[in-house]
mmCIF file of C-alpha atoms and ligand atoms in Angstrom:
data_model
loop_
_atom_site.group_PDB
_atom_site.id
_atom_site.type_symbol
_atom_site.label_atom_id
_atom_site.label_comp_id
_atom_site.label_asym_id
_atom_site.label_seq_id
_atom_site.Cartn_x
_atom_site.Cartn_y
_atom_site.Cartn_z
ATOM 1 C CA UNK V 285 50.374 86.589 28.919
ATOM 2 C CA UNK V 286 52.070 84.807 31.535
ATOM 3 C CA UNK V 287 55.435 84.512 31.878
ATOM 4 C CA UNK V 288 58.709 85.361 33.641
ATOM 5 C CA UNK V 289 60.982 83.037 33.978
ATOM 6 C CA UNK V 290 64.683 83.196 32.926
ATOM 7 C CA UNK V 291 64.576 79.196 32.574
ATOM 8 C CA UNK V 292 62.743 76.256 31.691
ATOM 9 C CA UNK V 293 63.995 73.710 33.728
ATOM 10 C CA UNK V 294 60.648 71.181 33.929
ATOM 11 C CA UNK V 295 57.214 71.259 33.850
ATOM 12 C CA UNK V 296 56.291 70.238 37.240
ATOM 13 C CA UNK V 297 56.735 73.819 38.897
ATOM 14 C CA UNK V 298 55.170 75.438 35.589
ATOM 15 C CA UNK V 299 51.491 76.872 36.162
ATOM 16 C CA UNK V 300 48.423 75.857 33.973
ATOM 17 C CA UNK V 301 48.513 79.861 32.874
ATOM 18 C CA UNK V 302 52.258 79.790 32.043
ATOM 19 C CA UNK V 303 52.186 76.468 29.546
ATOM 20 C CA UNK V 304 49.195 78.147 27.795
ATOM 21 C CA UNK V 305 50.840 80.922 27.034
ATOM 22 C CA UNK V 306 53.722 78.796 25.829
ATOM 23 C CA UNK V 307 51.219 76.942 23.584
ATOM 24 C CA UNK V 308 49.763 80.663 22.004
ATOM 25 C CA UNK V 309 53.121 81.584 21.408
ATOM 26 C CA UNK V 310 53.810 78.197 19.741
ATOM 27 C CA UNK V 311 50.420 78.820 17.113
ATOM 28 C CA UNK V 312 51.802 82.351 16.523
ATOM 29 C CA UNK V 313 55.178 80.673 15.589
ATOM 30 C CA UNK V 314 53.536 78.531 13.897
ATOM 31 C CA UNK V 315 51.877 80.567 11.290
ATOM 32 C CA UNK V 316 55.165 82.820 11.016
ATOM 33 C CA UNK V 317 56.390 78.636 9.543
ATOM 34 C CA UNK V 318 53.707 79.307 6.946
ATOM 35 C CA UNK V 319 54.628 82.128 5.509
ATOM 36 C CA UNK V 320 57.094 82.545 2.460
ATOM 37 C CA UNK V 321 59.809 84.026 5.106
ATOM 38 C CA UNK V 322 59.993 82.210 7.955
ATOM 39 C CA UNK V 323 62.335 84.021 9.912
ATOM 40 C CA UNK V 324 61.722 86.901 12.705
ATOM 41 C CA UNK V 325 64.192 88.905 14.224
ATOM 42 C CA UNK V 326 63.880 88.174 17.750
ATOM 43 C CA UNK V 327 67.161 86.951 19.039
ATOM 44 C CA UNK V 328 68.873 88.570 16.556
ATOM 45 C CA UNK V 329 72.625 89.152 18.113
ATOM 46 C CA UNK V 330 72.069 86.234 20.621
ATOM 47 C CA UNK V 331 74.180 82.899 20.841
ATOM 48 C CA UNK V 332 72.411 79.516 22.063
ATOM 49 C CA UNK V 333 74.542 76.280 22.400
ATOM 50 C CA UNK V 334 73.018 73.052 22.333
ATOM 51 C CA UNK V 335 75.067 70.648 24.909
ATOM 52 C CA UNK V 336 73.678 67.528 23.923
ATOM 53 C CA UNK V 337 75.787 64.929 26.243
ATOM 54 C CA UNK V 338 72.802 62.388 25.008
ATOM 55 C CA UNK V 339 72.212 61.298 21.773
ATOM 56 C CA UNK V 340 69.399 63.078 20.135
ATOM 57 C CA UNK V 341 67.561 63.545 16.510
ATOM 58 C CA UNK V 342 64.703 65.211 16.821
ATOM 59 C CA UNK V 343 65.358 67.760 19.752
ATOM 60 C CA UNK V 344 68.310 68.653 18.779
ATOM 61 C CA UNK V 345 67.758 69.601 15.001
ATOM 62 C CA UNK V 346 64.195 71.420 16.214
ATOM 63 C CA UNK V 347 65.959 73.589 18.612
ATOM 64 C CA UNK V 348 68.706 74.324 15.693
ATOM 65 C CA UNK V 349 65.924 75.458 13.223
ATOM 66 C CA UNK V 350 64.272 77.007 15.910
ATOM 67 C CA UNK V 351 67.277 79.293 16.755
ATOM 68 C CA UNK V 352 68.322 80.268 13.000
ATOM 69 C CA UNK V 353 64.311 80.859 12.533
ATOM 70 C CA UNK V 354 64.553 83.629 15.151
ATOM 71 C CA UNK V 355 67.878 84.677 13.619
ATOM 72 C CA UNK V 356 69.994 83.490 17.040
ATOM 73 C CA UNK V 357 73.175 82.632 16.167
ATOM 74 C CA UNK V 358 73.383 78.072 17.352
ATOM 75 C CA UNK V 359 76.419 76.267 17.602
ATOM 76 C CA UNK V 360 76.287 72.344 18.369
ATOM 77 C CA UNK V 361 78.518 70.792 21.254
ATOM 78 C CA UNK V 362 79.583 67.537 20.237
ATOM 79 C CA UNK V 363 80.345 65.825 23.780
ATOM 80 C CA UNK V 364 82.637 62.785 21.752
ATOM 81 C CA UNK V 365 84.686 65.902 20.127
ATOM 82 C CA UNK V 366 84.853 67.339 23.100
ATOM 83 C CA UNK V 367 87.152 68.123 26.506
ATOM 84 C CA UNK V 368 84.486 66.618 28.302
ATOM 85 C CA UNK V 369 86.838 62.740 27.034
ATOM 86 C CA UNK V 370 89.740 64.511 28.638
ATOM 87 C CA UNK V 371 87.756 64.823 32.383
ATOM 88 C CA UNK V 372 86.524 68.301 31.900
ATOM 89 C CA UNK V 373 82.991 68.990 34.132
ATOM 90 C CA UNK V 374 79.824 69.926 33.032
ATOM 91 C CA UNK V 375 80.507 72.732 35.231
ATOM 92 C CA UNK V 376 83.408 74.309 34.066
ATOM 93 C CA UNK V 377 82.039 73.381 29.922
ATOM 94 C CA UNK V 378 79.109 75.479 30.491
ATOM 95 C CA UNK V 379 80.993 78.257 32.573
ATOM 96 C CA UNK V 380 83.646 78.359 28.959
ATOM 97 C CA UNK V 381 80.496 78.202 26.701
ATOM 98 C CA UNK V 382 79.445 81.412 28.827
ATOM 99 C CA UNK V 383 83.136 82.850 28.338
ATOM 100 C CA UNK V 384 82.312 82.735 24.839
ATOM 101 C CA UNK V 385 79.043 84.489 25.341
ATOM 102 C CA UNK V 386 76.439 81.993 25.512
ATOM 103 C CA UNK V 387 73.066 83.346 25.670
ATOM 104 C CA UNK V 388 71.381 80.380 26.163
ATOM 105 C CA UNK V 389 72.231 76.608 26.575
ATOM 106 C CA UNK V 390 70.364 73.970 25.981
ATOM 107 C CA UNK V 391 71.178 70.682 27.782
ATOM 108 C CA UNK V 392 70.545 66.628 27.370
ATOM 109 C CA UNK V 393 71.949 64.937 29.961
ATOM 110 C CA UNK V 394 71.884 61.521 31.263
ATOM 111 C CA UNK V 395 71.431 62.938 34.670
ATOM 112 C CA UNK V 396 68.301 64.447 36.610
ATOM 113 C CA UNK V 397 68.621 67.735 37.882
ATOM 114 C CA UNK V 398 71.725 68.867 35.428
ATOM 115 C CA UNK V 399 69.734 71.359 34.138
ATOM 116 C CA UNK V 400 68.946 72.902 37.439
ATOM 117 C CA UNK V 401 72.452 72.672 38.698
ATOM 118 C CA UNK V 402 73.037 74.364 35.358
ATOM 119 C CA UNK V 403 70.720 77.518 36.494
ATOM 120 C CA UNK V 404 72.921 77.748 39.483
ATOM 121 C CA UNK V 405 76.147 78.080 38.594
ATOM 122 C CA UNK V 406 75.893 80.438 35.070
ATOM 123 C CA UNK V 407 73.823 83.433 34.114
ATOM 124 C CA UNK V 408 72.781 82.103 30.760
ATOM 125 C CA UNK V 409 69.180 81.033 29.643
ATOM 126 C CA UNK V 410 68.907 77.148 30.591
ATOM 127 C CA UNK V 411 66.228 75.185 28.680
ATOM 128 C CA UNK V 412 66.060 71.571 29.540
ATOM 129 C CA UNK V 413 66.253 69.318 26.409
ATOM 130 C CA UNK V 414 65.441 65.930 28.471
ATOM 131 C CA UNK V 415 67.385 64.715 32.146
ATOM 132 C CA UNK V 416 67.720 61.703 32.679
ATOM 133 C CA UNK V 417 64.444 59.866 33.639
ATOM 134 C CA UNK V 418 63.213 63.337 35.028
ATOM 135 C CA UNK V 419 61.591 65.247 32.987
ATOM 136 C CA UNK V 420 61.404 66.535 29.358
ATOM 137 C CA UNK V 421 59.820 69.691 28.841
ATOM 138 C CA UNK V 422 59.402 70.986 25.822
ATOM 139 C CA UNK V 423 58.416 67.204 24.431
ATOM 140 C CA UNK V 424 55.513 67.608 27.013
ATOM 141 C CA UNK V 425 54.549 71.212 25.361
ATOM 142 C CA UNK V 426 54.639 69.698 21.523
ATOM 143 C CA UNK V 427 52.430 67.159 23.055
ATOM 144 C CA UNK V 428 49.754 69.174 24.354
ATOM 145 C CA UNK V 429 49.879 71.922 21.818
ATOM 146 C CA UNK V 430 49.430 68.728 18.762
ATOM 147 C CA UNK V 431 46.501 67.350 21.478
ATOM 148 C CA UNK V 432 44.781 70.862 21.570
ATOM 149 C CA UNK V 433 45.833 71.632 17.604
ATOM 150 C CA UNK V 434 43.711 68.581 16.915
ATOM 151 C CA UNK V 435 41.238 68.343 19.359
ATOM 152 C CA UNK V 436 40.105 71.931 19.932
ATOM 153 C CA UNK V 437 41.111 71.377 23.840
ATOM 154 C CA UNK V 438 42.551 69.320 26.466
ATOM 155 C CA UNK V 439 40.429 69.629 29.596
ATOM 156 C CA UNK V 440 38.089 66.739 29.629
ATOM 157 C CA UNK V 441 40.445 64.563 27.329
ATOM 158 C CA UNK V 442 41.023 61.176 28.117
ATOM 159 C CA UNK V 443 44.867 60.869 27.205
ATOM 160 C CA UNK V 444 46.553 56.635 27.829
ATOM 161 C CA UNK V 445 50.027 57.096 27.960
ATOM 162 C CA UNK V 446 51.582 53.513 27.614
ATOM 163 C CA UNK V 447 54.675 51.120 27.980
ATOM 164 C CA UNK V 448 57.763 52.577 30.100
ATOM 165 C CA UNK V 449 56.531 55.259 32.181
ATOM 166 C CA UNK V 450 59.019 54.322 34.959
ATOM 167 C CA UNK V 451 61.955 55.481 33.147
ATOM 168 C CA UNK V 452 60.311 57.937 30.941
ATOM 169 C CA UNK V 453 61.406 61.775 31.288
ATOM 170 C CA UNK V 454 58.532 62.158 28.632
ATOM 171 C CA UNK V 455 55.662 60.187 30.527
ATOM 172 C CA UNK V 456 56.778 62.636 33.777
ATOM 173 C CA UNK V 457 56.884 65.730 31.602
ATOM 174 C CA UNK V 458 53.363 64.929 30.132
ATOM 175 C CA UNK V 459 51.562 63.899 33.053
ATOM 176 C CA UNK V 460 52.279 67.166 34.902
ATOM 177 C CA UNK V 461 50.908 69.584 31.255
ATOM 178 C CA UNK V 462 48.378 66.952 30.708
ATOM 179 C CA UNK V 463 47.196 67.306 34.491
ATOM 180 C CA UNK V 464 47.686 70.737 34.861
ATOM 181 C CA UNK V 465 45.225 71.121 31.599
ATOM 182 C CA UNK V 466 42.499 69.263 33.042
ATOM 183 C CA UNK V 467 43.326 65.980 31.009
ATOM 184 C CA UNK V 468 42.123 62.540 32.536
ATOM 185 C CA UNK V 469 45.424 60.423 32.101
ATOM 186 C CA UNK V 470 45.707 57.090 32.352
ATOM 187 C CA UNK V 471 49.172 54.996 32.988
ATOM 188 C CA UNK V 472 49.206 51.161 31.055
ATOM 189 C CA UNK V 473 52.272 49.291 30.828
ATOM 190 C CA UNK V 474 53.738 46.233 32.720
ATOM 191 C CA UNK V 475 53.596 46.341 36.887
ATOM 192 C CA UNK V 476 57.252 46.499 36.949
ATOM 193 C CA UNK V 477 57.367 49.731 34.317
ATOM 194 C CA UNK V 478 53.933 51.084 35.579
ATOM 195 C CA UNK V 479 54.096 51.282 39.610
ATOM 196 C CA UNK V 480 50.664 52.140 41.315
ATOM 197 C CA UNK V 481 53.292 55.136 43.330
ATOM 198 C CA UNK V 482 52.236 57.283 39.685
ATOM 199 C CA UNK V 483 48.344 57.663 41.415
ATOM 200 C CA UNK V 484 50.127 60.451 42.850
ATOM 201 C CA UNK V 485 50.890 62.200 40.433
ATOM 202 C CA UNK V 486 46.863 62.565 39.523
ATOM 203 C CA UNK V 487 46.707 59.418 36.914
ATOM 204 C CA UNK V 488 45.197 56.111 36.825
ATOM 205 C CA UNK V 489 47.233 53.291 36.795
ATOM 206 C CA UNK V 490 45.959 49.656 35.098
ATOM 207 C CA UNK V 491 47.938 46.945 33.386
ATOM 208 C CA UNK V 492 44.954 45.798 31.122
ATOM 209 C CA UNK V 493 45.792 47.000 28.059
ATOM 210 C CA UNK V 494 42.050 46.688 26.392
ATOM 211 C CA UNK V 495 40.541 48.732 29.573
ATOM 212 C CA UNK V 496 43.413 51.749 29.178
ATOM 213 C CA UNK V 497 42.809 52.004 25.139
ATOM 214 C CA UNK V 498 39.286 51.591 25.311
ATOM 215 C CA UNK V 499 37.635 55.104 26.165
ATOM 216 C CA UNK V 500 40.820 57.339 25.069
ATOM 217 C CA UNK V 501 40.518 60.432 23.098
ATOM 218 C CA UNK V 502 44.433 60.274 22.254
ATOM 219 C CA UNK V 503 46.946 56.906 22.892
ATOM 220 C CA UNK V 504 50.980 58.309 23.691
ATOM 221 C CA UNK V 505 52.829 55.056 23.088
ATOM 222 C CA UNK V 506 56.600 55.261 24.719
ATOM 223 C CA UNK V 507 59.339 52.878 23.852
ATOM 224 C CA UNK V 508 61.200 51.025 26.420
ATOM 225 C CA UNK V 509 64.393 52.648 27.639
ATOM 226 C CA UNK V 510 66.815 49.971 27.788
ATOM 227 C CA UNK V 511 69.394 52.368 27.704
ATOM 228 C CA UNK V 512 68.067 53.373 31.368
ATOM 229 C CA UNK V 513 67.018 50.027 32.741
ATOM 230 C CA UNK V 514 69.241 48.377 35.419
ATOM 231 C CA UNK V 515 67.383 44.764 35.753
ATOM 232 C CA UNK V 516 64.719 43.095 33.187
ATOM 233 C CA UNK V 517 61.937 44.502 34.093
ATOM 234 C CA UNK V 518 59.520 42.162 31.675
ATOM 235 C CA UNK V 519 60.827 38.287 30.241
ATOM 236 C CA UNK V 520 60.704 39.547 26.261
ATOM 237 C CA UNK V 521 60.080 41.735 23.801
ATOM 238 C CA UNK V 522 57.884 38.845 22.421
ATOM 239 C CA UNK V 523 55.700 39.245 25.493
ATOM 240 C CA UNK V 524 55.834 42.858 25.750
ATOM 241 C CA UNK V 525 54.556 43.212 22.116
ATOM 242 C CA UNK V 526 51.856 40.426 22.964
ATOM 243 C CA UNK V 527 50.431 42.485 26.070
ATOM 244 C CA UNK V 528 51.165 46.174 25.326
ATOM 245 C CA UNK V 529 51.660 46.346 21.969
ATOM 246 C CA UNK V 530 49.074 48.521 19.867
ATOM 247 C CA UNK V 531 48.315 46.370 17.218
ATOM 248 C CA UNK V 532 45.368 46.450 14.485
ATOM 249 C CA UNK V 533 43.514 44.385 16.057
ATOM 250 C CA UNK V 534 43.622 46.112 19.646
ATOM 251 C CA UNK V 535 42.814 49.854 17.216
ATOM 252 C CA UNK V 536 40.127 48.370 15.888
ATOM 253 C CA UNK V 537 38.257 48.422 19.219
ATOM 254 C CA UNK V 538 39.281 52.063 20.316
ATOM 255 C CA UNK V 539 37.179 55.264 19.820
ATOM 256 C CA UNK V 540 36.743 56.204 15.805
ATOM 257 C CA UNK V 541 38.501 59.388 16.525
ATOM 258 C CA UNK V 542 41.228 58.321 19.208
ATOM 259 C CA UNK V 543 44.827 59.614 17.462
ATOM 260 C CA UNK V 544 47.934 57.646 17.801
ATOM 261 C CA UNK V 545 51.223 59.552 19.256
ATOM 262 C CA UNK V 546 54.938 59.053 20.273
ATOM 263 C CA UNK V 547 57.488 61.112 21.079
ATOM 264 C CA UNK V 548 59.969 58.931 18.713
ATOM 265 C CA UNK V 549 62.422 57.171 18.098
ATOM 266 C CA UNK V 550 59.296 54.287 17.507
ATOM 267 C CA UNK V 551 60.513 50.380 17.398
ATOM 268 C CA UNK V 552 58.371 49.157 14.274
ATOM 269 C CA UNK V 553 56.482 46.000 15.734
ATOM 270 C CA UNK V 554 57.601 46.075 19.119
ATOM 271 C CA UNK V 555 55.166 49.366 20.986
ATOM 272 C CA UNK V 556 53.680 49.868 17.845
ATOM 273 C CA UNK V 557 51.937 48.318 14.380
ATOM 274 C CA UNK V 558 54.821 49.669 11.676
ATOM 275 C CA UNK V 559 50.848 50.036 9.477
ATOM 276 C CA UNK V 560 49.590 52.206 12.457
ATOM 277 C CA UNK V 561 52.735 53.952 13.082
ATOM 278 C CA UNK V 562 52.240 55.591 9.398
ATOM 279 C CA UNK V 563 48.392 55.791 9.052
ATOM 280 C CA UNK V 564 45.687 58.801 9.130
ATOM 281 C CA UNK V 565 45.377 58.143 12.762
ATOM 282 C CA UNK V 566 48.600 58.650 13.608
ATOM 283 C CA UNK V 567 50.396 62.098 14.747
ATOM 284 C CA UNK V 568 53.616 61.117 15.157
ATOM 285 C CA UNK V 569 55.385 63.163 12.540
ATOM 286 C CA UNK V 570 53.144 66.287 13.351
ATOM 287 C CA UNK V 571 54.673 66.141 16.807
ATOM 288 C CA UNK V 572 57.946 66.610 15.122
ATOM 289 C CA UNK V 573 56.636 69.723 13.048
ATOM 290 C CA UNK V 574 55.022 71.198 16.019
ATOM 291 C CA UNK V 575 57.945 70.778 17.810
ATOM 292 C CA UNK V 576 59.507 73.614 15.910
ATOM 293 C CA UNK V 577 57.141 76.043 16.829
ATOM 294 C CA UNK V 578 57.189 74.992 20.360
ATOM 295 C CA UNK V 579 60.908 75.236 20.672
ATOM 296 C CA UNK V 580 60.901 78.719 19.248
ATOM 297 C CA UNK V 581 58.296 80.052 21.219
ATOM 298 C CA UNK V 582 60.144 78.620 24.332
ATOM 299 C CA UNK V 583 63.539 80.545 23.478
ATOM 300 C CA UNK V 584 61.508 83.545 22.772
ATOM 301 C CA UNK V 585 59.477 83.383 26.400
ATOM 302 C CA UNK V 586 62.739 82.888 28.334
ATOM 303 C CA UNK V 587 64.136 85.396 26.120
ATOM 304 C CA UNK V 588 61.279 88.034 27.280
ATOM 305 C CA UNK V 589 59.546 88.056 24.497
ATOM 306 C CA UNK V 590 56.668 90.693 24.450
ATOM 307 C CA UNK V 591 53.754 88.246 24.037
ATOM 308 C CA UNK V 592 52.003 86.409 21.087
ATOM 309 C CA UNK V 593 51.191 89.867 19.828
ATOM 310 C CA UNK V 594 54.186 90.891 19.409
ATOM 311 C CA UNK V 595 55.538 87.318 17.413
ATOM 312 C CA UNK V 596 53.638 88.855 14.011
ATOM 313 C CA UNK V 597 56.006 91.754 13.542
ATOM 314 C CA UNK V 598 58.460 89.963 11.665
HETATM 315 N N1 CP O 1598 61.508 62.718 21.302
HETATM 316 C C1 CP O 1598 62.834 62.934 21.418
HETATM 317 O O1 CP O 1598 63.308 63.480 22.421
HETATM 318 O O2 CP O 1598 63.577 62.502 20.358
HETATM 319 P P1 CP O 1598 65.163 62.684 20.235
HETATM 320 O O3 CP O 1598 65.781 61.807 21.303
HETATM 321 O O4 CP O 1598 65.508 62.240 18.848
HETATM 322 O O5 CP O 1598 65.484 64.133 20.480
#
């Protein structure tokens, strides 16, 4: 096993060693989901808080289950029912959360690096639930572990990730596992969302949408974040769909075995084929069930959890 950290901030400064282990912990989890009781004892006695200052579905709820499965007691911050209206910082919420004995928090926030300023200024386990365009860890980890569930590995793999990589926190995330793994990844999407700059991260960049679908093993389709876009950065959704959009026609002429993900929320017809979105090639909603395991093998880890040995004693 390898792992010591108190946090998990990102992926970037994670080794290759350290998200396996995460991802062996995450199958162990997994098959404790399978069994009639699904609960373990291992933060029995423990608090986590998840301060979601973003909206959220999936990540949220996940980390919820993921807490009560492991017997931690969870209580949800609502930032609109909150002292955060009346001016109050993200500083001083976190430092009261703490006052009420926070063991861990888990943060959304529109901002990069609130996580890590997090880890700095309070003692309790920090676990980074997506910041701002930066990075979104445990999204990447779901990722690889459903890429690896269903492929047997991910060294070798040749992974597209397409549409808004520039102000995707999921597309960073997932380059850096995917990368780290040994995964050939390839960036598609318009110029303006796909800058050549990502080369250095270790990917290959093209805006031909045939050439980055054609020799994939698995296609990660991203929505576009209006919600983080300052300018248009394309003339339509019209055109977007007409370019980038994975439609029947465009599957049709992909590997025989190359899956279809997202990280959700999916727009029906715009990134995606609604037909594709809910066929046999498609992962999407496994993501969401492995997302579970994932999350509870990542509050275990930081928690200093014993290893994937020691998940079975339940
Ligand atoms: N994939 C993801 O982060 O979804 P939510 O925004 O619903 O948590």
């Amino acid at each position: 096993m390898s792992w010591h950290r108190k946090h998990l901030l990102d992926i970037e400064s994670l080794s290759a060693g350290e998200i396996v282990t995460v991802l062996d912990t995450a199958r162990a989890f997994k098959a404790v989901g399978e069994r009639a009781i699904k609960k373990v004892p291992a933060l029995r006695g423990k608090t986590v808080v998840n301060l979601f200052i973003e909206p959220s579905t999936r990540t949220r709820i996940s980390f919820e289950l993921a807490a009560q499965r492991l017997t931690a007691d969870i209580v949800n911050f609502s930032a609109d029912a909150s002292s955060f209206k009346k001016g109050e910082t993200l500083k001083d919420t976190a430092r009261n959360l703490e006052a009420l004995n926070a063991d861990f928090i888990i943060i959304r926030h529109s901002a990069s690096g609130a996580p890590h300023f997090l880890s700095r200024v309070v003692n309790a386990h920090i676990i980074n639930a997506g910041d701002g365009a930066h990075e979104h860890p445990t999204q990447a980890l779901l990722d690889t572990f459903t890429i690896r569930e269903k492929k047997g590995r991910i060294e070798g793999l040749n992974v597209t990730i397409l549409g808004d990589i520039l102000y995707s926190r999921v597309a960073r995330s997932n380059i850096w596992a995917l990368t780290k793994l040994g995964a050939n990844v390839t960036l598609c999407g318009p110029s303006t969302l796909v800058p050549k700059t990502f080369e250095q991260m270790g990917c290959r960049v093209t805006h031909n949408m045939e050439e980055a679908i054609e020799h994939a093993d698995i296609i990660n389709l991203l929505r576009i974040q209006h919600e983080r876009q300052r300018q248009t950065m394309f003339p339509s959704i019209g055109e977007y769909t007409t370019l980038f959009g994975l439609t029947k026609a465009r599957l049709a002429r992909t590997k025989p075995d190359a899956l279809i993900m997202h990280p959700g929320p999916i727009n029906r017809g715009v990134e995606i084929d609604s037909d594709i979105a809910d066929s046999g090639r498609s992962l999407i909603l496994e993501q969401v069930t492995n997302g579970l395991a994932v999350r509870m093998a990542v509050l275990f880890l930081v928690n200093g959890g014993p290893g994937p040995q020691g998940v079975a004693v339940g």
